[in-house]
Amino acid sequence: MEKETLAAICALPNDWHGAGTVSDVVLVAIARRCAEGLTHSVETGTGRTTLLLSHLSRDHTVFTKQDRGNGDSLDRVRASWLLAPDVVRFVEGPTQITVPRHAFAERFEFAMLDGPHAFPFPYVEYCYIYPHIAPEGLLVVDDVQIPTIRVMVDILRQDPMWRLLEVVGQTAFLQRTDA
């Protein structure tokens, strides 16, 4: 990935869309950890991470809802000149419906949970996505400052399937083990 592309994505303001965004340091950490490129990646929610992952992955799936008039994140991502649209597939709708119904065919090297944050939605997303994360793959969980998400990450840290690599800002990076 070109440094100019990462810089352009980081230059977008934190209020680029109304649903909130990860910090620049998290974007840089994702770019660093995925510098060799990804074959398959997935995320819940959409925003600057989608723009970034469209340049890091050859096949990126995004579970998101249409939030026109209430954040406008999907419309802004789709309209951005920074999106590499040929590698991104948007699955629209509430993640608690779309993720469980999705027929996953790929093994992901990267998965990011940053969709709806209210309990139990991150847990539902995790439950259906984690079986498809390849050993050595990354699970990135945003907004660990929210108590229910922090508890989920605390539980995963104790699970032999996961190794906590780092927490950058309010985002946890875990790596799937062979367990």
CSV table of N, CA and C in Angstrom, one decimal:
chain,number,residue,atom,x,y,z
A,1,MET,N,0.8,-1.2,0.0
A,1,MET,CA,0.0,0.0,0.0
A,1,MET,C,0.9,1.2,0.0
A,2,GLU,N,0.5,2.2,-0.8
A,2,GLU,CA,1.3,3.4,-0.9
A,2,GLU,C,1.1,4.3,0.4
A,3,LYS,N,2.1,4.9,0.8
A,3,LYS,CA,2.1,5.8,2.0
A,3,LYS,C,1.1,7.0,1.8
A,4,GLU,N,1.1,7.4,0.5
A,4,GLU,CA,0.2,8.5,0.2
A,4,GLU,C,-1.3,8.2,0.4
A,5,THR,N,-1.6,6.9,0.1
A,5,THR,CA,-3.0,6.5,0.3
A,5,THR,C,-3.4,6.5,1.8
A,6,LEU,N,-2.5,5.9,2.6
A,6,LEU,CA,-2.7,5.9,4.0
A,6,LEU,C,-2.8,7.4,4.6
A,7,ALA,N,-1.9,8.2,4.1
A,7,ALA,CA,-1.9,9.6,4.6
A,7,ALA,C,-3.2,10.3,4.2
A,8,ALA,N,-3.7,10.0,3.0
A,8,ALA,CA,-5.0,10.6,2.5
A,8,ALA,C,-6.2,10.2,3.3
A,9,ILE,N,-6.2,8.9,3.7
A,9,ILE,CA,-7.3,8.3,4.5
A,9,ILE,C,-7.2,8.9,5.9
A,10,CYS,N,-6.0,9.0,6.5
A,10,CYS,CA,-5.8,9.6,7.8
A,10,CYS,C,-6.2,11.1,7.8
A,11,ALA,N,-6.0,11.8,6.6
A,11,ALA,CA,-6.3,13.2,6.5
A,11,ALA,C,-7.8,13.5,6.6
A,12,LEU,N,-8.6,12.5,6.4
A,12,LEU,CA,-10.1,12.7,6.5
A,12,LEU,C,-10.4,13.0,7.9
A,13,PRO,N,-11.3,14.0,8.1
A,13,PRO,CA,-11.5,14.4,9.5
A,13,PRO,C,-12.2,13.3,10.3
A,14,ASN,N,-12.1,13.4,11.6
A,14,ASN,CA,-12.7,12.4,12.5
A,14,ASN,C,-14.2,12.5,12.4
A,15,ASP,N,-14.8,13.6,12.0
A,15,ASP,CA,-16.2,13.6,11.8
A,15,ASP,C,-16.6,13.5,10.3
A,16,TRP,N,-15.8,12.8,9.6
A,16,TRP,CA,-16.0,12.6,8.1
A,16,TRP,C,-17.4,12.0,7.9
A,17,HIS,N,-17.8,11.1,8.8
A,17,HIS,CA,-19.2,10.7,8.8
A,17,HIS,C,-19.7,10.7,10.2
A,18,GLY,N,-21.0,10.6,10.4
A,18,GLY,CA,-21.6,10.8,11.7
A,18,GLY,C,-21.5,9.6,12.7
A,19,ALA,N,-21.1,8.5,12.2
A,19,ALA,CA,-21.1,7.3,13.0
A,19,ALA,C,-19.8,7.1,13.8
A,20,GLY,N,-18.9,8.0,13.8
A,20,GLY,CA,-17.6,7.9,14.5
A,20,GLY,C,-16.6,7.2,13.7
A,21,THR,N,-15.4,7.3,14.1
A,21,THR,CA,-14.3,6.6,13.3
A,21,THR,C,-13.1,6.2,14.2
A,22,VAL,N,-12.4,5.3,13.8
A,22,VAL,CA,-11.2,4.9,14.5
A,22,VAL,C,-10.1,6.0,14.4
A,23,SER,N,-9.2,6.1,15.3
A,23,SER,CA,-8.2,7.1,15.3
A,23,SER,C,-7.1,6.8,14.2
A,24,ASP,N,-6.4,7.8,13.9
A,24,ASP,CA,-5.3,7.6,12.9
A,24,ASP,C,-4.3,6.6,13.3
A,25,VAL,N,-4.0,6.5,14.6
A,25,VAL,CA,-3.0,5.5,15.1
A,25,VAL,C,-3.5,4.1,14.9
A,26,VAL,N,-4.8,3.9,15.0
A,26,VAL,CA,-5.4,2.6,14.7
A,26,VAL,C,-5.2,2.3,13.2
A,27,LEU,N,-5.5,3.2,12.3
A,27,LEU,CA,-5.4,3.0,10.9
A,27,LEU,C,-3.9,2.7,10.6
A,28,VAL,N,-3.0,3.4,11.2
A,28,VAL,CA,-1.5,3.1,11.0
A,28,VAL,C,-1.2,1.7,11.5
A,29,ALA,N,-1.7,1.3,12.6
A,29,ALA,CA,-1.5,0.0,13.2
A,29,ALA,C,-2.0,-1.1,12.3
A,30,ILE,N,-3.2,-0.9,11.7
A,30,ILE,CA,-3.8,-1.9,10.8
A,30,ILE,C,-2.9,-2.0,9.5
A,31,ALA,N,-2.5,-0.9,9.0
A,31,ALA,CA,-1.6,-0.9,7.8
A,31,ALA,C,-0.3,-1.6,8.1
A,32,ARG,N,0.3,-1.3,9.3
A,32,ARG,CA,1.5,-2.0,9.7
A,32,ARG,C,1.4,-3.5,9.8
A,33,ARG,N,0.3,-3.9,10.4
A,33,ARG,CA,0.1,-5.3,10.7
A,33,ARG,C,-0.3,-6.1,9.4
A,34,CYS,N,-0.8,-5.4,8.4
A,34,CYS,CA,-1.3,-6.0,7.2
A,34,CYS,C,-0.5,-5.6,6.0
A,35,ALA,N,0.8,-5.1,6.2
A,35,ALA,CA,1.6,-4.6,5.2
A,35,ALA,C,1.9,-5.6,4.0
A,36,GLU,N,1.9,-6.8,4.3
A,36,GLU,CA,2.1,-7.9,3.3
A,36,GLU,C,0.9,-8.1,2.4
A,37,GLY,N,-0.2,-7.5,2.8
A,37,GLY,CA,-1.5,-7.6,2.0
A,37,GLY,C,-2.3,-8.8,2.6
A,38,LEU,N,-3.6,-8.8,2.2
A,38,LEU,CA,-4.6,-9.8,2.7
A,38,LEU,C,-5.3,-10.4,1.5
A,39,THR,N,-5.6,-11.6,1.6
A,39,THR,CA,-6.4,-12.3,0.6
A,39,THR,C,-7.9,-12.0,0.9
A,40,HIS,N,-8.3,-12.3,2.1
A,40,HIS,CA,-9.7,-12.1,2.5
A,40,HIS,C,-9.8,-11.4,3.8
A,41,SER,N,-10.7,-10.4,3.9
A,41,SER,CA,-10.9,-9.7,5.1
A,41,SER,C,-12.4,-9.4,5.3
A,42,VAL,N,-12.8,-9.0,6.5
A,42,VAL,CA,-14.2,-8.8,6.8
A,42,VAL,C,-14.2,-7.7,7.9
A,43,GLU,N,-15.3,-6.9,7.9
A,43,GLU,CA,-15.5,-6.0,9.0
A,43,GLU,C,-17.0,-5.7,9.1
A,44,THR,N,-17.4,-5.4,10.3
A,44,THR,CA,-18.7,-4.9,10.6
A,44,THR,C,-18.6,-3.4,10.8
A,45,GLY,N,-19.5,-2.7,10.3
A,45,GLY,CA,-19.4,-1.2,10.3
A,45,GLY,C,-18.6,-0.8,9.1
A,46,THR,N,-18.7,0.5,8.7
A,46,THR,CA,-18.0,1.0,7.6
A,46,THR,C,-17.5,2.4,7.8
A,47,GLY,N,-16.4,2.8,7.2
A,47,GLY,CA,-15.8,4.1,7.4
A,47,GLY,C,-14.4,4.1,6.9
A,48,ARG,N,-13.5,4.8,7.6
A,48,ARG,CA,-12.1,5.0,7.1
A,48,ARG,C,-11.4,3.6,7.0
A,49,THR,N,-11.8,2.7,7.9
A,49,THR,CA,-11.2,1.4,7.9
A,49,THR,C,-11.6,0.6,6.6
A,50,THR,N,-12.8,0.9,6.1
A,50,THR,CA,-13.2,0.3,4.8
A,50,THR,C,-12.3,0.8,3.7
A,51,LEU,N,-12.1,2.1,3.7
A,51,LEU,CA,-11.2,2.7,2.6
A,51,LEU,C,-9.8,2.0,2.7
A,52,LEU,N,-9.3,1.9,3.9
A,52,LEU,CA,-7.9,1.3,4.1
A,52,LEU,C,-7.9,-0.1,3.7
A,53,LEU,N,-8.9,-0.9,4.1
A,53,LEU,CA,-8.9,-2.3,3.8
A,53,LEU,C,-9.1,-2.6,2.3
A,54,SER,N,-9.7,-1.7,1.6
A,54,SER,CA,-9.9,-1.8,0.2
A,54,SER,C,-8.6,-1.8,-0.5
A,55,HIS,N,-7.6,-1.2,0.1
A,55,HIS,CA,-6.2,-1.2,-0.5
A,55,HIS,C,-5.3,-2.3,0.0
A,56,LEU,N,-5.7,-2.9,1.1
A,56,LEU,CA,-4.9,-3.9,1.8
A,56,LEU,C,-5.3,-5.3,1.4
A,57,SER,N,-6.6,-5.5,1.0
A,57,SER,CA,-7.1,-6.8,0.8
A,57,SER,C,-7.5,-7.0,-0.7
A,58,ARG,N,-7.4,-8.2,-1.1
A,58,ARG,CA,-7.9,-8.5,-2.5
A,58,ARG,C,-9.4,-8.8,-2.5
A,59,ASP,N,-10.0,-9.1,-1.3
A,59,ASP,CA,-11.4,-9.4,-1.2
A,59,ASP,C,-11.9,-9.0,0.2
A,60,HIS,N,-12.7,-8.0,0.3
A,60,HIS,CA,-13.1,-7.4,1.5
A,60,HIS,C,-14.6,-7.4,1.6
A,61,THR,N,-15.1,-8.0,2.7
A,61,THR,CA,-16.6,-8.0,2.9
A,61,THR,C,-16.9,-7.1,4.1
A,62,VAL,N,-17.9,-6.2,3.8
A,62,VAL,CA,-18.3,-5.2,4.8
A,62,VAL,C,-19.8,-5.4,5.2
A,63,PHE,N,-20.1,-5.7,6.4
A,63,PHE,CA,-21.5,-5.8,6.9
A,63,PHE,C,-21.8,-4.5,7.5
A,64,THR,N,-22.8,-3.8,6.9
A,64,THR,CA,-23.2,-2.5,7.4
A,64,THR,C,-24.6,-2.2,7.1
A,65,LYS,N,-25.2,-1.2,7.8
A,65,LYS,CA,-26.5,-0.9,7.4
A,65,LYS,C,-26.5,0.5,6.7
A,66,GLN,N,-27.5,0.7,5.9
A,66,GLN,CA,-27.7,2.0,5.3
A,66,GLN,C,-28.1,3.0,6.3
A,67,ASP,N,-27.2,4.0,6.5
A,67,ASP,CA,-27.5,5.0,7.6
A,67,ASP,C,-27.7,6.4,7.0
A,68,ARG,N,-28.2,6.5,5.8
A,68,ARG,CA,-28.5,7.8,5.2
A,68,ARG,C,-29.3,8.7,6.2
A,69,GLY,N,-28.8,9.9,6.4
A,69,GLY,CA,-29.5,10.8,7.3
A,69,GLY,C,-29.2,10.6,8.8
A,70,ASN,N,-28.4,9.5,9.1
A,70,ASN,CA,-28.1,9.2,10.5
A,70,ASN,C,-26.7,8.7,10.6
A,71,GLY,N,-25.8,9.5,10.0
A,71,GLY,CA,-24.4,9.2,10.0
A,71,GLY,C,-23.8,9.2,8.6
A,72,ASP,N,-24.5,8.7,7.6
A,72,ASP,CA,-24.1,8.7,6.2
A,72,ASP,C,-22.8,8.0,5.9
A,73,SER,N,-22.4,7.1,6.8
A,73,SER,CA,-21.1,6.4,6.6
A,73,SER,C,-21.1,5.6,5.3
A,74,LEU,N,-22.1,4.8,5.0
A,74,LEU,CA,-22.1,4.0,3.8
A,74,LEU,C,-22.0,4.8,2.6
A,75,ASP,N,-22.8,5.9,2.5
A,75,ASP,CA,-22.8,6.7,1.3
A,75,ASP,C,-21.5,7.4,1.1
A,76,ARG,N,-20.9,7.9,2.2
A,76,ARG,CA,-19.6,8.6,2.1
A,76,ARG,C,-18.5,7.6,1.7
A,77,VAL,N,-18.5,6.4,2.2
A,77,VAL,CA,-17.5,5.4,1.8
A,77,VAL,C,-17.7,5.1,0.3
A,78,ARG,N,-18.9,4.8,-0.1
A,78,ARG,CA,-19.1,4.4,-1.5
A,78,ARG,C,-18.7,5.6,-2.5
A,79,ALA,N,-18.9,6.8,-2.0
A,79,ALA,CA,-18.6,8.0,-2.9
A,79,ALA,C,-17.1,8.4,-2.8
A,80,SER,N,-16.4,7.9,-1.9
A,80,SER,CA,-15.0,8.3,-1.7
A,80,SER,C,-14.1,7.9,-2.9
A,81,TRP,N,-13.3,8.8,-3.3
A,81,TRP,CA,-12.3,8.5,-4.3
A,81,TRP,C,-11.2,7.6,-3.8
A,82,LEU,N,-11.1,7.4,-2.4
A,82,LEU,CA,-10.2,6.6,-1.8
A,82,LEU,C,-10.6,5.1,-1.7
A,83,LEU,N,-11.8,4.8,-2.1
A,83,LEU,CA,-12.3,3.4,-2.1
A,83,LEU,C,-11.8,2.7,-3.3
A,84,ALA,N,-11.3,1.5,-3.2
A,84,ALA,CA,-11.0,0.6,-4.3
A,84,ALA,C,-12.2,-0.3,-4.4
A,85,PRO,N,-13.2,0.1,-5.2
A,85,PRO,CA,-14.5,-0.6,-5.1
A,85,PRO,C,-14.5,-2.0,-5.7
A,86,ASP,N,-13.6,-2.4,-6.5
A,86,ASP,CA,-13.6,-3.7,-7.1
A,86,ASP,C,-13.3,-4.8,-6.1
A,87,VAL,N,-12.8,-4.5,-5.0
A,87,VAL,CA,-12.5,-5.6,-4.0
A,87,VAL,C,-13.4,-5.6,-2.8
A,88,VAL,N,-14.4,-4.7,-2.8
A,88,VAL,CA,-15.3,-4.6,-1.6
A,88,VAL,C,-16.7,-5.1,-2.0
A,89,ARG,N,-17.2,-5.9,-1.1
A,89,ARG,CA,-18.6,-6.3,-1.2
A,89,ARG,C,-19.3,-5.9,0.0
A,90,PHE,N,-20.4,-5.1,-0.1
A,90,PHE,CA,-21.2,-4.6,1.0
A,90,PHE,C,-22.4,-5.5,1.2
A,91,VAL,N,-22.6,-5.9,2.4
A,91,VAL,CA,-23.8,-6.7,2.8
A,91,VAL,C,-24.6,-5.7,3.7
A,92,GLU,N,-25.7,-5.2,3.1
A,92,GLU,CA,-26.4,-4.2,3.8
A,92,GLU,C,-27.5,-4.8,4.7
A,93,GLY,N,-27.7,-4.2,5.9
A,93,GLY,CA,-28.7,-4.6,6.8
A,93,GLY,C,-28.2,-4.6,8.2
A,94,PRO,N,-29.0,-4.8,9.2
A,94,PRO,CA,-28.6,-4.9,10.6
A,94,PRO,C,-27.7,-6.1,10.7
A,95,THR,N,-26.5,-6.0,11.3
A,95,THR,CA,-25.6,-7.1,11.4
A,95,THR,C,-26.1,-8.3,12.2
A,96,GLN,N,-27.0,-8.0,13.1
A,96,GLN,CA,-27.6,-9.2,13.9
A,96,GLN,C,-28.5,-10.1,13.0
A,97,ILE,N,-28.8,-9.6,11.8
A,97,ILE,CA,-29.6,-10.4,10.8
A,97,ILE,C,-28.6,-10.8,9.7
A,98,THR,N,-27.8,-9.9,9.2
A,98,THR,CA,-27.0,-10.3,8.0
A,98,THR,C,-25.9,-11.2,8.3
A,99,VAL,N,-25.2,-11.0,9.4
A,99,VAL,CA,-24.0,-11.8,9.7
A,99,VAL,C,-24.4,-13.3,9.9
A,100,PRO,N,-25.4,-13.6,10.8
A,100,PRO,CA,-25.8,-15.0,11.0
A,100,PRO,C,-26.3,-15.7,9.7
A,101,ARG,N,-27.0,-14.9,8.8
A,101,ARG,CA,-27.5,-15.5,7.6
A,101,ARG,C,-26.5,-15.6,6.5
A,102,HIS,N,-25.3,-15.0,6.6
A,102,HIS,CA,-24.3,-15.0,5.5
A,102,HIS,C,-23.7,-16.4,5.4
A,103,ALA,N,-23.5,-16.9,4.2
A,103,ALA,CA,-22.8,-18.1,3.9
A,103,ALA,C,-21.3,-17.8,3.7
A,104,PHE,N,-20.5,-17.9,4.7
A,104,PHE,CA,-19.1,-17.6,4.7
A,104,PHE,C,-18.4,-18.8,3.9
A,105,ALA,N,-17.6,-18.4,2.9
A,105,ALA,CA,-16.9,-19.4,2.1
A,105,ALA,C,-15.4,-19.3,2.3
A,106,GLU,N,-15.0,-18.2,2.8
A,106,GLU,CA,-13.5,-17.9,2.9
A,106,GLU,C,-13.0,-18.0,4.3
A,107,ARG,N,-11.7,-18.1,4.4
A,107,ARG,CA,-11.0,-18.0,5.7
A,107,ARG,C,-10.4,-16.6,5.7
A,108,PHE,N,-10.6,-15.8,6.7
A,108,PHE,CA,-10.2,-14.5,6.8
A,108,PHE,C,-8.8,-14.4,7.5
A,109,GLU,N,-8.0,-13.5,7.0
A,109,GLU,CA,-6.7,-13.2,7.7
A,109,GLU,C,-6.9,-12.0,8.6
A,110,PHE,N,-8.0,-11.3,8.4
A,110,PHE,CA,-8.3,-10.1,9.1
A,110,PHE,C,-9.8,-9.9,9.3
A,111,ALA,N,-10.2,-9.7,10.6
A,111,ALA,CA,-11.6,-9.4,10.9
A,111,ALA,C,-11.7,-8.2,11.8
A,112,MET,N,-12.6,-7.3,11.6
A,112,MET,CA,-12.7,-6.2,12.5
A,112,MET,C,-14.2,-6.1,12.9
A,113,LEU,N,-14.4,-6.0,14.2
A,113,LEU,CA,-15.7,-5.8,14.8
A,113,LEU,C,-15.9,-4.3,15.2
A,114,ASP,N,-16.7,-3.6,14.4
A,114,ASP,CA,-16.9,-2.2,14.7
A,114,ASP,C,-18.3,-1.8,14.2
A,115,GLY,N,-19.2,-2.7,14.3
A,115,GLY,CA,-20.6,-2.4,14.0
A,115,GLY,C,-21.4,-1.8,15.1
A,116,PRO,N,-22.6,-2.2,15.3
A,116,PRO,CA,-23.4,-1.7,16.4
A,116,PRO,C,-22.7,-2.1,17.8
A,117,HIS,N,-22.7,-1.2,18.7
A,117,HIS,CA,-22.0,-1.5,20.0
A,117,HIS,C,-22.9,-1.9,21.1
A,118,ALA,N,-24.2,-1.8,21.0
A,118,ALA,CA,-25.1,-2.2,22.1
A,118,ALA,C,-25.0,-3.7,22.3
A,119,PHE,N,-25.2,-4.1,23.5
A,119,PHE,CA,-25.2,-5.5,23.8
A,119,PHE,C,-26.5,-6.1,23.2
A,120,PRO,N,-26.4,-7.3,22.6
A,120,PRO,CA,-25.4,-8.2,22.5
A,120,PRO,C,-24.7,-8.2,21.1
A,121,PHE,N,-24.9,-7.2,20.3
A,121,PHE,CA,-24.6,-7.2,18.9
A,121,PHE,C,-23.1,-7.5,18.6
A,122,PRO,N,-22.1,-7.0,19.3
A,122,PRO,CA,-20.7,-7.4,19.0
A,122,PRO,C,-20.5,-8.9,19.3
A,123,TYR,N,-21.2,-9.4,20.3
A,123,TYR,CA,-21.1,-10.8,20.6
A,123,TYR,C,-21.6,-11.7,19.5
A,124,VAL,N,-22.8,-11.3,18.9
A,124,VAL,CA,-23.4,-12.0,17.8
A,124,VAL,C,-22.4,-12.0,16.6
A,125,GLU,N,-21.9,-10.8,16.3
A,125,GLU,CA,-21.0,-10.7,15.2
A,125,GLU,C,-19.8,-11.7,15.4
A,126,TYR,N,-19.2,-11.6,16.6
A,126,TYR,CA,-18.1,-12.5,16.9
A,126,TYR,C,-18.4,-14.0,16.8
A,127,CYS,N,-19.6,-14.3,17.3
A,127,CYS,CA,-20.0,-15.7,17.3
A,127,CYS,C,-20.0,-16.3,15.9
A,128,TYR,N,-20.4,-15.5,14.9
A,128,TYR,CA,-20.6,-16.0,13.5
A,128,TYR,C,-19.3,-15.8,12.7
A,129,ILE,N,-18.5,-14.9,13.1
A,129,ILE,CA,-17.3,-14.6,12.3
A,129,ILE,C,-16.0,-15.4,12.7
A,130,TYR,N,-15.9,-15.5,14.0
A,130,TYR,CA,-14.6,-16.1,14.5
A,130,TYR,C,-14.3,-17.5,13.9
A,131,PRO,N,-15.3,-18.4,13.6
A,131,PRO,CA,-14.9,-19.7,13.1
A,131,PRO,C,-14.2,-19.6,11.7
A,132,HIS,N,-14.3,-18.4,11.1
A,132,HIS,CA,-13.8,-18.3,9.7
A,132,HIS,C,-12.5,-17.5,9.7
A,133,ILE,N,-11.9,-17.2,10.9
A,133,ILE,CA,-10.7,-16.5,11.0
A,133,ILE,C,-9.6,-17.6,11.0
A,134,ALA,N,-8.7,-17.4,10.1
A,134,ALA,CA,-7.6,-18.4,9.9
A,134,ALA,C,-6.6,-18.3,11.1
A,135,PRO,N,-5.9,-19.5,11.4
A,135,PRO,CA,-4.9,-19.4,12.4
A,135,PRO,C,-3.8,-18.3,12.0
A,136,GLU,N,-3.4,-17.6,12.9
A,136,GLU,CA,-2.5,-16.4,12.7
A,136,GLU,C,-3.2,-15.2,12.2
A,137,GLY,N,-4.5,-15.3,11.9
A,137,GLY,CA,-5.3,-14.2,11.5
A,137,GLY,C,-5.6,-13.2,12.6
A,138,LEU,N,-5.9,-12.0,12.3
A,138,LEU,CA,-6.1,-10.9,13.2
A,138,LEU,C,-7.6,-10.7,13.5
A,139,LEU,N,-8.0,-10.5,14.7
A,139,LEU,CA,-9.3,-10.0,15.1
A,139,LEU,C,-9.1,-8.7,15.8
A,140,VAL,N,-9.7,-7.7,15.2
A,140,VAL,CA,-9.5,-6.3,15.7
A,140,VAL,C,-10.9,-5.9,16.3
A,141,VAL,N,-10.9,-5.5,17.5
A,141,VAL,CA,-12.2,-5.1,18.2
A,141,VAL,C,-12.1,-3.7,18.6
A,142,ASP,N,-12.9,-2.8,18.1
A,142,ASP,CA,-12.9,-1.4,18.4
A,142,ASP,C,-13.8,-1.1,19.6
A,143,ASP,N,-13.4,0.0,20.2
A,143,ASP,CA,-14.2,0.6,21.3
A,143,ASP,C,-14.2,-0.2,22.6
A,144,VAL,N,-13.0,-0.6,23.0
A,144,VAL,CA,-12.9,-1.4,24.2
A,144,VAL,C,-13.2,-0.6,25.5
A,145,GLN,N,-13.4,0.7,25.3
A,145,GLN,CA,-13.7,1.5,26.5
A,145,GLN,C,-15.2,1.3,26.9
A,146,ILE,N,-16.0,0.7,26.0
A,146,ILE,CA,-17.4,0.4,26.3
A,146,ILE,C,-17.4,-0.9,27.1
A,147,PRO,N,-18.0,-0.8,28.3
A,147,PRO,CA,-17.9,-2.0,29.2
A,147,PRO,C,-18.2,-3.3,28.7
A,148,THR,N,-19.3,-3.5,27.9
A,148,THR,CA,-19.6,-4.8,27.4
A,148,THR,C,-18.5,-5.3,26.3
A,149,ILE,N,-18.0,-4.4,25.6
A,149,ILE,CA,-16.9,-4.8,24.6
A,149,ILE,C,-15.6,-5.1,25.4
A,150,ARG,N,-15.3,-4.3,26.4
A,150,ARG,CA,-14.1,-4.6,27.2
A,150,ARG,C,-14.2,-6.0,27.9
A,151,VAL,N,-15.4,-6.3,28.3
A,151,VAL,CA,-15.6,-7.7,28.9
A,151,VAL,C,-15.4,-8.7,27.9
A,152,MET,N,-15.9,-8.5,26.7
A,152,MET,CA,-15.7,-9.5,25.6
A,152,MET,C,-14.2,-9.7,25.3
A,153,VAL,N,-13.4,-8.6,25.2
A,153,VAL,CA,-12.0,-8.7,25.0
A,153,VAL,C,-11.3,-9.3,26.2
A,154,ASP,N,-11.7,-9.0,27.4
A,154,ASP,CA,-11.1,-9.7,28.6
A,154,ASP,C,-11.3,-11.2,28.5
A,155,ILE,N,-12.5,-11.6,28.1
A,155,ILE,CA,-12.8,-13.0,28.0
A,155,ILE,C,-11.9,-13.7,26.9
A,156,LEU,N,-11.8,-13.0,25.7
A,156,LEU,CA,-11.0,-13.5,24.7
A,156,LEU,C,-9.5,-13.6,25.1
A,157,ARG,N,-9.0,-12.7,25.9
A,157,ARG,CA,-7.6,-12.7,26.3
A,157,ARG,C,-7.3,-14.0,27.1
A,158,GLN,N,-8.4,-14.5,27.8
A,158,GLN,CA,-8.2,-15.7,28.6
A,158,GLN,C,-8.4,-17.0,27.8
A,159,ASP,N,-8.9,-16.9,26.6
A,159,ASP,CA,-9.2,-18.0,25.7
A,159,ASP,C,-7.9,-18.4,25.0
A,160,PRO,N,-7.5,-19.7,25.0
A,160,PRO,CA,-6.3,-20.1,24.3
A,160,PRO,C,-6.4,-20.0,22.8
A,161,MET,N,-7.5,-19.7,22.3
A,161,MET,CA,-7.7,-19.4,20.8
A,161,MET,C,-7.1,-18.1,20.4
A,162,TRP,N,-6.9,-17.2,21.4
A,162,TRP,CA,-6.5,-15.8,21.1
A,162,TRP,C,-5.3,-15.4,21.8
A,163,ARG,N,-4.5,-14.6,21.2
A,163,ARG,CA,-3.3,-13.9,21.9
A,163,ARG,C,-3.5,-12.4,21.7
A,164,LEU,N,-3.5,-11.7,22.8
A,164,LEU,CA,-3.6,-10.2,22.7
A,164,LEU,C,-2.3,-9.7,22.2
A,165,LEU,N,-2.2,-9.0,21.1
A,165,LEU,CA,-1.0,-8.5,20.5
A,165,LEU,C,-0.8,-7.1,21.1
A,166,GLU,N,-1.8,-6.2,21.1
A,166,GLU,CA,-1.7,-4.9,21.6
A,166,GLU,C,-3.1,-4.2,21.6
A,167,VAL,N,-3.1,-3.2,22.4
A,167,VAL,CA,-4.3,-2.3,22.4
A,167,VAL,C,-3.8,-0.9,21.9
A,168,VAL,N,-4.3,-0.4,20.9
A,168,VAL,CA,-4.0,0.8,20.3
A,168,VAL,C,-5.1,1.8,20.5
A,169,GLY,N,-4.9,2.8,21.3
A,169,GLY,CA,-6.0,3.7,21.6
A,169,GLY,C,-7.1,2.9,22.3
A,170,GLN,N,-8.3,2.8,21.6
A,170,GLN,CA,-9.4,2.1,22.2
A,170,GLN,C,-9.7,0.8,21.3
A,171,THR,N,-8.7,0.3,20.7
A,171,THR,CA,-8.9,-0.8,19.8
A,171,THR,C,-7.9,-2.0,20.1
A,172,ALA,N,-8.5,-3.2,20.3
A,172,ALA,CA,-7.7,-4.3,20.6
A,172,ALA,C,-7.3,-5.1,19.4
A,173,PHE,N,-6.1,-5.6,19.3
A,173,PHE,CA,-5.6,-6.4,18.2
A,173,PHE,C,-5.3,-7.8,18.8
A,174,LEU,N,-6.0,-8.8,18.4
A,174,LEU,CA,-5.8,-10.2,18.9
A,174,LEU,C,-5.4,-11.1,17.7
A,175,GLN,N,-4.6,-12.1,17.9
A,175,GLN,CA,-4.2,-13.0,16.9
A,175,GLN,C,-4.8,-14.4,17.2
A,176,ARG,N,-5.3,-15.0,16.2
A,176,ARG,CA,-5.9,-16.4,16.3
A,176,ARG,C,-4.7,-17.4,16.4
A,177,THR,N,-4.8,-18.3,17.4
A,177,THR,CA,-3.8,-19.3,17.6
A,177,THR,C,-4.3,-20.6,16.9
A,178,ASP,N,-3.5,-21.6,17.0
A,178,ASP,CA,-3.9,-22.9,16.5
A,178,ASP,C,-4.9,-23.7,17.4
A,179,ALA,N,-5.1,-23.2,18.6
A,179,ALA,CA,-6.0,-23.9,19.5
A,179,ALA,C,-7.4,-24.0,19.0
